[in-house]
XYZ file of C-alpha atoms in Angstrom:
671
model
C -0.016 0.012 -0.087
C 1.081 3.549 -0.664
C 2.288 5.822 2.081
C -0.230 8.313 3.428
C -0.194 11.433 1.152
C 0.051 14.713 3.058
C 0.514 18.259 2.011
C 1.985 19.969 4.962
C 2.071 23.774 4.891
C 4.670 25.754 6.978
C 3.553 27.052 10.466
C 3.069 30.615 9.089
C 0.544 29.589 6.590
C -1.217 27.634 9.215
C -1.400 30.673 11.178
C -2.516 32.795 8.265
C -5.398 30.313 7.642
C -6.997 30.699 11.046
C -7.294 34.490 9.987
C -9.276 33.665 6.928
C -12.793 34.786 7.535
C -14.505 31.854 5.519
C -15.700 28.743 6.986
C -15.555 25.532 4.826
C -16.648 22.023 5.740
C -15.605 18.805 4.323
C -17.780 16.647 2.043
C -16.578 13.598 0.262
C -17.041 12.735 -3.550
C -20.163 10.601 -3.646
C -21.361 11.569 -7.141
C -18.247 12.215 -6.961
C -18.053 14.944 -4.438
C -14.494 16.119 -3.110
C -13.786 18.694 -0.464
C -10.920 20.119 1.492
C -10.647 20.315 5.379
C -10.729 23.595 7.355
C -9.241 24.505 10.889
C -11.730 26.105 13.175
C -12.735 25.900 16.902
C -13.183 22.303 18.366
C -13.294 21.153 14.600
C -10.479 18.755 13.468
C -9.862 17.048 10.022
C -11.342 13.796 9.970
C -10.010 10.615 8.291
C -12.702 8.178 7.307
C -12.224 4.285 7.418
C -14.768 2.069 5.558
C -14.921 -1.739 5.477
C -17.133 -3.560 2.984
C -18.615 -6.704 4.551
C -20.238 -8.601 1.604
C -22.116 -11.664 2.365
C -21.104 -14.634 -0.166
C -24.020 -17.343 -0.058
C -26.144 -19.241 -2.575
C -28.648 -16.543 -2.769
C -26.246 -13.744 -2.984
C -24.724 -15.562 -5.775
C -27.816 -16.566 -7.747
C -28.095 -14.963 -11.331
C -31.315 -12.937 -11.949
C -33.504 -14.760 -14.431
C -33.018 -14.185 -18.143
C -35.358 -11.306 -19.560
C -35.722 -9.602 -22.909
C -36.035 -6.080 -21.154
C -32.745 -3.771 -21.680
C -32.785 -2.619 -18.038
C -33.233 -6.087 -16.446
C -30.648 -7.198 -14.147
C -27.571 -8.841 -15.220
C -25.606 -8.907 -12.034
C -25.995 -11.260 -9.209
C -26.221 -9.490 -5.635
C -22.754 -10.197 -4.733
C -21.477 -9.116 -8.069
C -23.348 -5.891 -7.868
C -21.816 -5.360 -4.339
C -18.591 -5.916 -5.465
C -19.064 -3.494 -8.260
C -20.359 -0.837 -5.837
C -17.072 -1.452 -3.597
C -15.070 -0.915 -6.947
C -16.651 2.279 -7.869
C -16.338 3.744 -4.299
C -12.755 2.961 -4.319
C -12.287 4.725 -7.723
C -13.833 7.686 -6.262
C -11.961 7.838 -3.041
C -8.382 7.191 -4.572
C -8.729 10.711 -6.113
C -11.277 12.665 -4.033
C -10.054 11.395 -0.578
C -6.504 10.213 -0.800
C -6.199 9.828 2.977
C -9.314 7.808 3.849
C -8.999 4.019 4.038
C -11.059 1.259 2.558
C -11.055 -2.469 2.796
C -13.177 -5.452 1.471
C -14.386 -8.355 3.655
C -16.055 -11.305 1.991
C -17.760 -13.570 4.610
C -19.313 -17.120 3.964
C -16.777 -18.228 1.268
C -15.229 -21.337 0.770
C -11.725 -20.013 1.233
C -10.338 -18.237 4.327
C -7.834 -15.297 4.229
C -6.937 -12.671 6.934
C -4.245 -10.394 7.785
C -0.618 -11.695 7.527
C 1.585 -8.895 8.792
C 2.821 -7.385 11.914
C -0.605 -5.981 12.827
C -2.349 -9.515 13.140
C -2.428 -11.701 16.109
C -0.659 -14.735 15.922
C -2.898 -17.980 15.702
C -6.155 -15.858 15.392
C -8.117 -17.241 12.249
C -11.522 -16.453 11.271
C -12.939 -19.437 9.128
C -14.958 -18.807 5.720
C -14.030 -14.968 6.034
C -11.794 -13.808 3.219
C -9.902 -10.322 3.405
C -10.165 -9.257 -0.028
C -8.395 -5.914 0.514
C -7.181 -5.042 3.754
C -8.146 -1.779 5.244
C -5.609 0.599 3.922
C -5.211 3.604 1.697
C -6.175 2.494 -1.790
C -3.586 2.988 -4.483
C -3.700 2.264 -8.329
C -2.701 -1.190 -8.119
C -5.687 -2.159 -5.433
C -8.170 -0.473 -7.850
C -6.624 -2.317 -10.901
C -6.639 -5.673 -9.171
C -10.219 -5.191 -8.026
C -11.258 -4.140 -11.584
C -9.759 -7.209 -12.913
C -11.916 -9.373 -10.434
C -14.884 -7.456 -11.487
C -14.550 -8.049 -15.215
C -13.226 -11.498 -15.174
C -16.046 -13.858 -14.617
C -13.620 -17.092 -14.255
C -11.668 -15.353 -11.441
C -14.848 -14.089 -9.745
C -16.450 -17.450 -10.041
C -13.297 -19.111 -8.393
C -13.186 -17.035 -5.334
C -16.834 -16.393 -4.806
C -17.666 -19.732 -3.735
C -20.311 -20.012 -1.023
C -19.280 -22.072 2.218
C -21.405 -25.089 3.301
C -21.080 -23.948 6.757
C -22.575 -20.802 7.912
C -20.827 -18.032 9.397
C -22.117 -16.193 12.526
C -22.632 -12.413 12.119
C -20.964 -12.119 15.507
C -17.708 -13.629 14.023
C -17.783 -11.032 11.136
C -18.209 -8.186 13.597
C -15.453 -9.322 15.541
C -13.235 -9.555 12.614
C -14.221 -6.114 11.605
C -13.252 -5.140 15.241
C -9.845 -6.420 14.964
C -9.052 -4.786 11.534
C -10.196 -1.412 12.806
C -8.286 -1.722 15.956
C -4.932 -2.850 14.101
C -5.154 -0.589 10.938
C -7.218 2.448 11.946
C -6.855 3.062 15.654
C -7.049 6.755 15.797
C -9.355 7.334 12.882
C -12.182 9.712 14.380
C -14.667 8.237 11.537
C -14.646 4.193 11.154
C -17.753 2.504 9.369
C -18.779 -1.077 8.492
C -20.847 -1.378 5.330
C -22.875 -4.660 5.488
C -24.406 -6.085 2.162
C -26.677 -8.962 2.547
C -30.151 -10.535 1.478
C -30.719 -12.522 4.680
C -32.817 -10.769 7.145
C -32.471 -13.360 9.814
C -29.161 -15.468 9.776
C -29.853 -16.733 13.255
C -33.435 -17.846 13.425
C -32.892 -20.923 15.297
C -30.224 -19.858 17.671
C -30.584 -17.262 20.304
C -26.930 -17.644 21.507
C -25.843 -16.347 18.198
C -28.309 -13.471 18.187
C -27.051 -12.544 21.509
C -23.435 -12.979 20.437
C -23.775 -10.620 17.587
C -25.689 -7.922 19.689
C -22.677 -7.963 22.060
C -20.070 -7.762 19.109
C -22.117 -4.945 17.604
C -22.197 -3.217 20.950
C -18.280 -3.394 21.191
C -17.959 -1.836 17.803
C -20.253 0.912 18.864
C -18.125 1.521 21.927
C -15.046 1.578 19.783
C -16.750 4.482 17.665
C -17.594 2.237 14.730
C -20.959 2.947 12.820
C -22.577 0.085 11.289
C -24.600 0.501 7.938
C -26.933 -1.928 6.545
C -27.602 -2.213 2.711
C -30.039 -4.962 2.767
C -31.101 -6.578 -0.530
C -34.594 -8.251 -0.994
C -34.942 -11.724 -2.381
C -37.230 -12.370 -5.195
C -40.928 -12.169 -3.881
C -39.796 -11.454 -0.404
C -39.488 -8.227 1.279
C -36.127 -7.882 3.638
C -37.350 -7.351 7.387
C -35.106 -5.672 9.517
C -37.089 -6.119 12.505
C -35.944 -9.874 12.648
C -32.501 -9.311 13.579
C -30.690 -6.215 12.306
C -32.557 -3.763 14.413
C -30.772 -5.142 17.244
C -27.403 -4.571 15.925
C -27.827 -1.280 14.161
C -27.621 1.757 16.276
C -28.804 4.836 14.632
C -27.019 7.615 16.484
C -23.246 8.313 15.982
C -21.014 7.086 18.770
C -18.539 10.039 18.075
C -21.394 12.852 17.773
C -24.372 11.817 19.601
C -25.944 15.385 18.642
C -25.344 15.133 14.918
C -28.568 15.627 12.895
C -30.070 13.040 10.928
C -28.468 12.662 7.231
C -29.950 15.035 4.667
C -29.569 11.937 2.271
C -32.256 9.459 1.891
C -32.092 6.673 4.630
C -30.859 3.453 3.038
C -33.631 1.521 1.614
C -33.962 -2.181 0.644
C -32.455 -2.658 -2.588
C -34.250 -4.253 -5.440
C -34.721 -4.371 -9.175
C -37.583 -3.824 -11.525
C -39.414 -0.797 -12.664
C -36.415 0.106 -14.811
C -34.195 0.163 -11.808
C -31.436 -2.472 -11.839
C -30.064 -3.914 -8.736
C -26.572 -2.268 -9.182
C -28.043 1.127 -9.649
C -30.446 0.787 -6.648
C -27.487 -0.465 -4.407
C -25.079 2.081 -5.653
C -27.486 4.852 -4.739
C -27.965 3.610 -1.163
C -24.280 3.378 -0.807
C -23.312 6.621 -2.181
C -26.188 8.346 0.108
C -24.243 6.984 3.204
C -20.690 7.525 1.684
C -20.326 10.930 3.326
C -19.379 11.090 7.197
C -21.118 13.666 9.233
C -18.614 16.463 10.242
C -19.189 19.207 12.603
C -17.996 22.689 11.368
C -18.064 24.299 14.895
C -19.243 23.825 18.400
C -20.403 27.291 19.773
C -22.225 28.814 22.547
C -25.643 30.201 21.567
C -26.625 33.002 23.655
C -30.515 33.665 23.280
C -30.734 36.075 26.253
C -28.794 37.446 29.292
C -27.757 34.425 31.115
C -29.273 31.954 28.858
C -26.887 29.940 26.892
C -27.151 26.546 24.983
C -24.708 24.666 22.758
C -25.015 24.232 19.104
C -22.857 22.431 16.307
C -22.539 23.823 12.812
C -22.857 21.823 9.517
C -22.316 22.975 6.106
C -25.148 21.169 4.112
C -24.488 22.767 0.569
C -21.136 23.411 -0.663
C -19.750 24.162 -4.121
C -17.545 21.356 -5.453
C -14.365 22.056 -7.102
C -11.319 19.975 -8.041
C -8.820 19.493 -5.195
C -5.690 21.713 -5.129
C -2.907 20.552 -7.168
C 0.559 19.742 -5.849
C 4.113 19.203 -6.899
C 5.576 15.734 -7.307
C 9.471 14.833 -7.148
C 10.500 12.017 -9.471
C 14.097 11.918 -8.711
C 14.055 9.245 -6.120
C 13.124 5.473 -6.358
C 9.367 6.269 -6.061
C 7.568 9.629 -6.750
C 7.015 11.765 -3.616
C 4.936 14.873 -2.996
C 7.165 18.013 -2.718
C 6.691 20.105 0.266
C 6.479 24.036 -0.328
C 8.645 26.229 1.861
C 8.350 30.022 1.695
C 11.351 32.027 3.145
C 11.412 35.936 3.411
C 14.523 37.382 2.169
C 16.353 40.850 2.658
C 16.944 43.052 -0.381
C 20.052 44.547 0.862
C 21.837 41.579 2.507
C 20.061 38.627 1.055
C 19.608 36.913 4.426
C 16.612 35.019 5.512
C 14.363 37.224 7.774
C 13.203 35.557 10.645
C 9.464 35.853 11.691
C 9.687 38.182 14.878
C 11.490 40.667 12.233
C 8.268 40.996 10.156
C 5.809 43.519 10.555
C 2.656 43.987 8.675
C 1.737 47.505 7.174
C -1.040 49.024 5.386
C -1.199 52.094 3.128
C -3.126 55.194 4.427
C -2.659 58.847 2.996
C 0.371 57.688 1.098
C 2.234 56.387 4.041
C 2.851 52.762 5.505
C 1.153 52.126 8.801
C 3.238 49.227 10.344
C 1.610 46.863 13.047
C 3.394 44.315 15.191
C 1.631 40.813 15.442
C 0.402 41.424 18.861
C -1.135 44.696 17.433
C -2.671 42.872 14.636
C -4.263 40.269 16.776
C -5.564 43.064 19.325
C -7.277 44.800 16.328
C -8.946 41.567 15.011
C -10.228 40.500 18.363
C -13.979 41.177 18.650
C -14.522 38.905 21.440
C -14.863 35.057 21.793
C -16.346 33.059 19.152
C -20.286 32.578 19.768
C -23.684 33.401 18.581
C -25.546 36.187 20.297
C -29.305 37.115 19.586
C -29.709 40.869 19.598
C -33.234 41.109 18.490
C -36.192 39.668 16.429
C -37.846 40.534 13.011
C -40.501 39.156 10.837
C -39.152 36.735 8.259
C -40.903 38.854 5.429
C -38.293 41.492 6.025
C -35.566 39.123 4.830
C -34.906 40.003 0.912
C -33.559 37.354 -1.257
C -30.686 39.547 -2.072
C -29.661 39.248 1.562
C -28.004 35.856 1.074
C -24.367 37.097 0.921
C -22.684 33.612 1.909
C -23.766 30.159 2.199
C -26.009 29.527 5.085
C -24.810 27.209 7.899
C -27.070 24.618 9.458
C -27.026 24.488 13.308
C -28.348 21.922 15.728
C -28.284 21.624 19.231
C -25.641 19.864 21.242
C -25.555 18.662 24.986
C -21.712 18.725 25.170
C -21.359 22.025 27.197
C -24.819 22.893 28.400
C -27.474 20.190 29.580
C -30.784 20.768 28.150
C -29.891 22.637 25.131
C -31.911 20.501 22.932
C -34.988 21.288 24.740
C -34.290 25.086 24.818
C -33.385 24.901 21.093
C -36.371 22.894 19.992
C -38.740 25.535 21.893
C -37.000 28.484 20.083
C -37.320 26.790 16.558
C -40.670 25.991 17.040
C -41.833 29.417 18.339
C -40.044 31.101 15.277
C -41.688 28.861 12.868
C -45.116 29.411 14.475
C -44.982 33.261 14.687
C -42.861 33.746 11.294
C -40.246 35.487 12.938
C -36.292 35.173 12.662
C -33.519 36.072 15.024
C -30.985 38.775 14.265
C -27.657 37.694 15.868
C -23.893 38.661 16.298
C -22.017 35.773 14.970
C -18.057 34.864 15.248
C -17.504 31.587 13.800
C -13.978 31.350 15.205
C -10.912 33.012 16.844
C -9.618 35.833 14.770
C -12.567 35.723 12.733
C -14.551 38.958 11.619
C -18.074 39.517 13.216
C -20.942 39.017 11.160
C -24.595 40.160 11.574
C -26.524 37.158 10.588
C -30.196 36.134 10.621
C -31.442 32.969 12.531
C -33.858 31.512 10.204
C -35.902 28.460 11.692
C -36.245 25.454 9.266
C -38.965 22.599 9.132
C -38.395 19.171 8.821
C -38.525 18.061 5.109
C -39.865 14.368 4.210
C -40.321 12.831 1.104
C -43.665 10.961 -0.054
C -42.699 8.104 1.840
C -42.214 9.784 5.092
C -38.471 9.420 5.179
C -36.470 12.513 6.394
C -34.684 14.554 3.737
C -33.535 17.460 5.967
C -34.020 17.727 9.894
C -35.579 20.370 11.950
C -33.260 23.026 12.804
C -32.135 26.590 12.240
C -29.810 28.095 9.683
C -27.403 30.978 10.112
C -27.653 33.436 7.026
C -24.875 36.100 7.035
C -26.358 39.462 6.255
C -24.553 42.142 4.129
C -23.158 45.262 5.640
C -23.807 48.694 4.302
C -20.334 48.750 2.559
C -21.211 45.422 0.956
C -24.461 46.656 -1.075
C -23.767 48.544 -4.551
C -25.919 50.816 -6.439
C -28.461 49.085 -8.940
C -27.696 49.801 -12.542
C -29.747 52.375 -14.392
C -32.305 50.267 -16.430
C -35.348 51.360 -18.210
C -37.959 48.567 -17.976
C -40.856 48.406 -20.515
C -43.560 46.166 -18.910
C -45.288 43.449 -21.054
C -48.956 43.536 -21.999
C -51.197 41.296 -19.952
C -51.803 38.833 -22.936
C -48.175 38.239 -23.368
C -47.810 37.659 -19.514
C -50.822 35.118 -19.681
C -49.448 33.276 -22.680
C -45.985 32.939 -20.910
C -47.523 31.709 -18.115
C -48.774 28.592 -20.107
C -45.248 28.221 -21.306
C -43.759 27.968 -17.790
C -46.282 25.781 -16.723
C -45.366 23.070 -19.559
C -41.845 23.245 -18.421
C -42.187 22.670 -14.755
C -39.978 20.022 -13.240
C -41.650 17.047 -11.621
C -43.539 18.035 -8.489
C -42.296 21.635 -9.340
C -38.836 20.903 -7.356
C -35.207 20.726 -8.449
C -33.394 17.875 -7.330
C -29.557 18.546 -7.455
C -28.579 14.818 -6.944
C -29.956 14.346 -10.537
C -27.621 16.782 -12.252
C -23.840 16.021 -11.561
C -21.526 18.834 -12.392
C -20.303 17.691 -15.900
C -16.763 19.632 -15.706
C -16.267 17.895 -12.261
C -17.042 14.622 -13.646
C -14.871 14.827 -16.529
C -12.080 16.248 -14.578
C -11.932 13.034 -12.299
C -12.559 10.682 -15.235
C -9.440 11.922 -16.797
C -7.387 11.692 -13.454
C -8.877 8.155 -13.043
C -7.580 7.293 -16.451
C -4.127 8.631 -15.895
C -3.703 7.083 -12.634
C -4.939 3.486 -13.599
C -3.390 3.428 -17.310
C -6.679 3.415 -18.836
C -7.665 4.872 -22.211
C -9.173 8.249 -22.217
C -12.906 7.941 -21.594
C -15.407 9.524 -24.114
C -17.121 12.446 -22.972
C -19.681 11.575 -20.120
C -23.399 12.663 -20.511
C -24.057 16.237 -19.718
C -27.213 16.219 -17.972
C -27.531 19.990 -17.614
C -28.004 20.202 -21.372
C -31.887 21.038 -22.058
C -33.838 18.388 -23.447
C -34.844 20.059 -26.669
C -37.090 17.454 -27.892
C -39.152 17.208 -24.876
C -39.297 21.086 -24.556
C -40.585 21.213 -28.114
C -43.075 18.400 -27.627
C -44.640 20.251 -24.467
C -44.359 23.616 -25.034
C -43.537 24.325 -28.740
C -47.050 25.225 -29.863
C -47.252 27.809 -26.867
C -43.955 29.299 -27.813
C -44.825 29.692 -31.458
C -48.123 31.300 -30.448
C -46.292 33.576 -27.674
C -43.867 34.543 -30.406
C -46.656 35.819 -32.958
C -48.281 37.785 -30.156
C -44.771 39.334 -29.390
C -44.212 40.433 -32.862
C -47.894 41.924 -32.981
C -47.328 43.808 -29.705
C -43.943 44.974 -30.550
C -45.227 46.369 -34.024
C -48.056 48.273 -32.346
C -45.630 49.718 -29.450
C -43.215 50.721 -32.141
C -45.876 52.565 -34.410
C -47.284 54.181 -31.286
C -43.833 55.566 -30.341
C -43.082 56.786 -33.674
C -46.437 58.657 -33.890
C -45.746 60.247 -30.685
C -42.411 61.052 -31.701
C -43.662 62.653 -34.929
C -46.334 64.636 -33.143
C -43.719 66.172 -30.603
C -41.518 67.283 -33.377
C -44.242 68.855 -35.246
C -44.937 70.828 -32.107
C -41.335 71.811 -31.669
C -41.254 72.905 -35.321
C -44.547 75.175 -34.889
C -43.135 76.678 -31.549
C -39.885 77.668 -33.260
C -41.678 79.123 -36.250
C -43.943 81.155 -34.338
C -41.435 82.487 -31.784
C -38.915 83.286 -34.811
C -35.209 81.656 -35.333
C -33.266 80.713 -32.153
C -29.993 82.621 -31.729
C -26.929 80.685 -32.805
C -25.424 78.817 -29.843
C -21.994 77.596 -29.762
C -21.563 73.942 -29.994
C -20.110 72.333 -26.739
C -17.118 70.623 -27.034
C -18.464 67.507 -25.327
C -21.277 67.325 -27.927
C -18.788 67.283 -31.102
C -18.877 64.142 -33.353
C -15.485 62.246 -33.394
C -14.907 59.920 -36.228
C -11.132 60.440 -36.764
C -8.259 58.876 -34.514
C -6.448 62.439 -34.886
C -9.166 64.126 -33.243
C -9.441 61.781 -30.233
C -5.613 61.576 -29.931
C -5.642 65.271 -29.599
C -8.049 65.207 -26.694
C -5.862 62.576 -25.194
C -2.762 64.365 -25.366
C -4.510 67.519 -23.939
C -5.620 65.346 -21.202
C -8.959 66.562 -21.896
C -10.938 63.521 -22.723
C -13.280 64.075 -19.650
C -14.793 67.281 -21.590
C -16.148 64.830 -23.891
C -19.887 63.712 -23.644
C -20.774 60.027 -23.177
C -22.419 60.014 -26.571
C -19.302 61.329 -28.216
C -17.074 58.740 -26.530
C -19.378 55.847 -27.372
C -19.835 56.955 -30.784
C -15.906 56.891 -31.436
C -15.441 53.726 -29.290
C -17.982 51.746 -31.578
C -15.922 52.605 -34.713
C -13.070 51.072 -32.949
C -15.233 48.055 -31.726
C -14.356 49.021 -27.929
C -16.762 47.881 -25.343
C -19.246 50.723 -24.459
C -21.066 49.378 -21.218
C -20.305 51.082 -17.995
C -20.002 54.701 -16.602
C -18.093 57.538 -18.180
C -15.305 56.860 -15.987
C -15.051 53.387 -17.358
C -15.292 54.665 -21.181
C -12.467 57.286 -20.440
C -10.142 54.493 -19.023
C -10.773 52.321 -22.138
C -10.032 55.078 -24.386
C -6.911 56.036 -22.394
C -5.612 52.590 -22.395
C -6.120 52.201 -26.371
C -3.932 55.140 -27.146
C -1.397 54.038 -24.348
C -1.357 50.690 -25.986
C -0.634 52.314 -29.371
C 2.137 54.530 -27.992
C 3.755 51.030 -26.869
C 3.694 49.640 -30.329
């Protein structure tokens, strides 16, 4: 296995990162999703270790019935589970290179366990086959797993069900040893069990009790057990028979964490156009992200009334991970460490950190500060959330969302009773449709923010499964300095007939249930980036461009709304013609009145034309204004008229136009 990849920055950069006023959480690549970790109060970077435990039995190896349906299953449950593990390993090797993953098969005819210094001598687990030990996956591991997935003969040779049954307690004890020896200090450790047997010990109460004891040992160790059940043909998987006694729904490392926003794991099945592989992969991806708290802060509701809350980043824009430099001069490639050294201009010696001062320009002078003075200036108090008042929710405009909102949830860690107080406040805000206005400091050295505390309802799907738990959202509000003046625009309101016809078009193009589901639209640029990385890392051929699901489906749009759009276009032409004719007639009437007035009153005295109203077409004329530094005397119309002849952009204010004209002549001088 490869050594753990780390990109360490020097101490100065780490201290600077604490001063950055931007909180970022970590999410993993599940579709794929990749994120970077961030330092904040009581928040540490978490490594994740996952073991796939796949049952190998006659029913798990049974091939699906032959069907003429193109969407029918072609994989046995065991094969589908192995392909899911392979895809997850592919994702993690790129998006989360420090996370560990292992694959354990149980119920196999062959037996294999750890054979290194970590294993205990003489300890064996019959009919348990450790296909991939828990470690950071490397390209060779992915290639080996790919070979097993694609080679049917090799798959059939290994996946042979044992005649003797394997107790679930033994599998859990085996996983316990793997976690203890390979990932003892990982803060997130999870066991994924894939099976289609809902009652493995129906007639043996002792084995049931043993499995419950082993599950409790894993829970005490900080390991979360996730079940991915598969229904047998004609039989629904019943968790209540056995697995409800060994699956703990709360996280042992974060008892106060909210319920996951992803859909709860459901029984995987095939049919209705959904293959077993797609159903199982969807369930596993929904659980692939470990819950990580962004911060744990005191929440002051009033004088003397404090509770404890944890913050979570629920939605975050995904971007490719930061690239790094690799040194190829040794026996094997190594990640190069970046080191920054400040040098003196006069003596070329390295400057020590205590000698460095920070300075800011003010009035043409450099105002220097020591590090202690900078820290004192930036200190606005201890991190926390303090409510300073309440306002109706209707007063919160949509443009006030300056930064992504942070989801907060109560925690009993520092203040007992926080959950009850938090729940009462959340329900009261929801009932009265009001929001809290709070003073919010996310962490040490962060700038204070005025934020809205908005209550959030619990959201469930059609089947009653929770999508988003009840809680509250912190929405940073803009300061007066953050608000810019709106551009000057002249709006022409459409007639009611056009508006009503457009309403028909919009109704025909509404999404199912009038909701946008982001999980259906993966980022095509990010997907392509990871596909290229995967191909290069695994020595594969460059893949074809993946399907871009964000491209509109023009045929469906034409079928649904085509006639309505054509009808609206005809009406638009008619309304535009009527509007243009009306404006021309009004303009003609106004011109006639002005002409009659000038004739009646006599000719106007000659007025001297203003310099700014001059029409400039030649470069020499504009160059003359440039040389005299008098471009500001020209009007906006004169500037735009000349700029259009040179194909220079004419958007913006007069200062922007002047700057572009000056840049044009300065460039000509250099040429």
